[in-house]
GROMACS .gro file of C-alpha atoms in nm:
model
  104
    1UNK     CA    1   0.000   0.000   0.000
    2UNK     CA    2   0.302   0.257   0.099
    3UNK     CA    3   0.414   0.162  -0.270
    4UNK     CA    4   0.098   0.231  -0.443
    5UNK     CA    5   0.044   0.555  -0.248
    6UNK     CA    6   0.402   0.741  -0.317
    7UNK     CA    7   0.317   0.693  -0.684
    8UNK     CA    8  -0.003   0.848  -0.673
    9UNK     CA    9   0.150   1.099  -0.383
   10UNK     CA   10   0.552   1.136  -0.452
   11UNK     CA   11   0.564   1.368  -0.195
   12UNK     CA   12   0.533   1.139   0.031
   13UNK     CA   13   0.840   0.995   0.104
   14UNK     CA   14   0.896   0.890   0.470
   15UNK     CA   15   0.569   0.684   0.532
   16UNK     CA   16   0.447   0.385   0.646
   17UNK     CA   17   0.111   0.210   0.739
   18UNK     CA   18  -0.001   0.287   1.098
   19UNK     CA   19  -0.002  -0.002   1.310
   20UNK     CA   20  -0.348  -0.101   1.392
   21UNK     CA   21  -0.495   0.049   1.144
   22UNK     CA   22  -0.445  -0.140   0.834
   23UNK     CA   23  -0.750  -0.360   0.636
   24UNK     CA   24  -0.759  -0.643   0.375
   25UNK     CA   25  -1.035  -0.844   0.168
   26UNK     CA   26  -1.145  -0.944  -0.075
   27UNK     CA   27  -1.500  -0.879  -0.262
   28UNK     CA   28  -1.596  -1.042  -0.582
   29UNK     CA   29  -1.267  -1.175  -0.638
   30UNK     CA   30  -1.117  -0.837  -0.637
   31UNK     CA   31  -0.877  -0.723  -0.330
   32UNK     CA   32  -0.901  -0.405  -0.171
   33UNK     CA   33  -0.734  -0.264   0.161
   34UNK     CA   34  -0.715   0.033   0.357
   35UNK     CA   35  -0.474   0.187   0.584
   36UNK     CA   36  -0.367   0.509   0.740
   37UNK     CA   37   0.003   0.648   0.702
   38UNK     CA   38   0.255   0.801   0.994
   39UNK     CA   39   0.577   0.955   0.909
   40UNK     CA   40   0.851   0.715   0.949
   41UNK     CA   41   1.222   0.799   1.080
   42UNK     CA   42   1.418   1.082   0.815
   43UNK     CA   43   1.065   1.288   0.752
   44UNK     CA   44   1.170   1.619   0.611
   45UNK     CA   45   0.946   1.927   0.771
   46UNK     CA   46   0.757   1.961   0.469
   47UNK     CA   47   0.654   1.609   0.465
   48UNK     CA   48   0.522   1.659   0.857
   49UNK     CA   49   0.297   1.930   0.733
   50UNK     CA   50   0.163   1.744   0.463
   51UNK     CA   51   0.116   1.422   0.665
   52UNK     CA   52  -0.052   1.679   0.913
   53UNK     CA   53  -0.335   1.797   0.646
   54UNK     CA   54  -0.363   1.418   0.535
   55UNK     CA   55  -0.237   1.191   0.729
   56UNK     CA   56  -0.582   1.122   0.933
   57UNK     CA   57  -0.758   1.031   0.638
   58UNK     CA   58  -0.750   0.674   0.535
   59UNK     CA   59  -0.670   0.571   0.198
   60UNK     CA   60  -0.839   0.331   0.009
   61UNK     CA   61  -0.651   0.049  -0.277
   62UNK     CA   62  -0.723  -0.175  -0.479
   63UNK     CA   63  -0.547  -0.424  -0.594
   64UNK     CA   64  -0.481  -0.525  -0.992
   65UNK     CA   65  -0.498  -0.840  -1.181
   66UNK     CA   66  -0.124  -0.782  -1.189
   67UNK     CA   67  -0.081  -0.820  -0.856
   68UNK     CA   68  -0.002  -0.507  -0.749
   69UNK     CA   69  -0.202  -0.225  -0.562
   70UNK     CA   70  -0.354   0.132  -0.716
   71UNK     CA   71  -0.502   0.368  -0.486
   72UNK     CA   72  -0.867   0.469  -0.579
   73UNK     CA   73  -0.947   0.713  -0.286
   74UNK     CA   74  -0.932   0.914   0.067
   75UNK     CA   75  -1.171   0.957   0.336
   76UNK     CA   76  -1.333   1.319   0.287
   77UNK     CA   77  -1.260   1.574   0.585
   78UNK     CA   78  -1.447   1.569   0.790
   79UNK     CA   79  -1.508   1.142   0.767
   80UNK     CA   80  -1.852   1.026   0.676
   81UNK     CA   81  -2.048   0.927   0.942
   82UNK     CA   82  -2.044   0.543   0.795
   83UNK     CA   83  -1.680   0.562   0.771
   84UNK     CA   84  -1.546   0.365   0.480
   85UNK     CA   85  -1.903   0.302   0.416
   86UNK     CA   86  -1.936   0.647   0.215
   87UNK     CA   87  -1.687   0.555  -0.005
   88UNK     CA   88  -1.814   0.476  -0.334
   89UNK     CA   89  -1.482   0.282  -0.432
   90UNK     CA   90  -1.539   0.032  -0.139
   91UNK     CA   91  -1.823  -0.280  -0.159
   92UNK     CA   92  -2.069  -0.177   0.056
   93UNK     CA   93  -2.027  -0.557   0.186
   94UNK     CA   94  -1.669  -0.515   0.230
   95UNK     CA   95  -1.704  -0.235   0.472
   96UNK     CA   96  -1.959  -0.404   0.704
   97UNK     CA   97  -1.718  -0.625   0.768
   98UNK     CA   98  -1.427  -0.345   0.830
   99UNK     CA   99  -1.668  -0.264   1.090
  100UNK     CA  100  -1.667   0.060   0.846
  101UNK     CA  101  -1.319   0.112   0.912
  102UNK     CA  102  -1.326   0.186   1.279
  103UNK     CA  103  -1.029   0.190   1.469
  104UNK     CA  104  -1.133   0.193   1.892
   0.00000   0.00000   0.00000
């Protein structure tokens, strides 16, 4: 997921997944995850400030018949109220059983 994020987000150089906070399935035979990112040791200022404005929002992938992941989305700010429920990109079924990607 890191992976699949810096290429849609190369400014993000210093992250990785937050611990906890990390889901995985799979829906129709397609695979999607989601995860939050943290700044990891060597995070330059800038990339603090930017992992500041979007670092709470979860990100949303999918993954390809390649084998690799693509990211398809981020939760709006403020969240939806059904979590990763409101996002279109997600099975609805999928996210039932992320517990609509809540973390407590």
């Amino acid at each position: 997921m890191t992976v699949a994020y810096q290429r849609s987000f190369p400014r993000f150089a210093h992250i990785q997944p937050v611990p906890g906070q990390f889901f995985y399935g799979q829906c129709g035979g397609v695979r999607y995850a989601a995860a939050r990112f943290e700044s990891t040791p060597g995070t330059t200022y800038e990339e603090l400030v930017r992992l500041q404005d979007e670092g709470g929002a979860t990100k949303y992938f999918r993954g390809t018949s390649a084998g690799s992941w693509s990211y398809v989305a981020s939760d709006g700010f403020p969240r939806g109220p059904q979590g990763c429920g409101d996002v279109a990109q997600i099975p609805e079924a999928l996210a039932e059983v992320w517990g609509n990607c809540s973390v407590t």
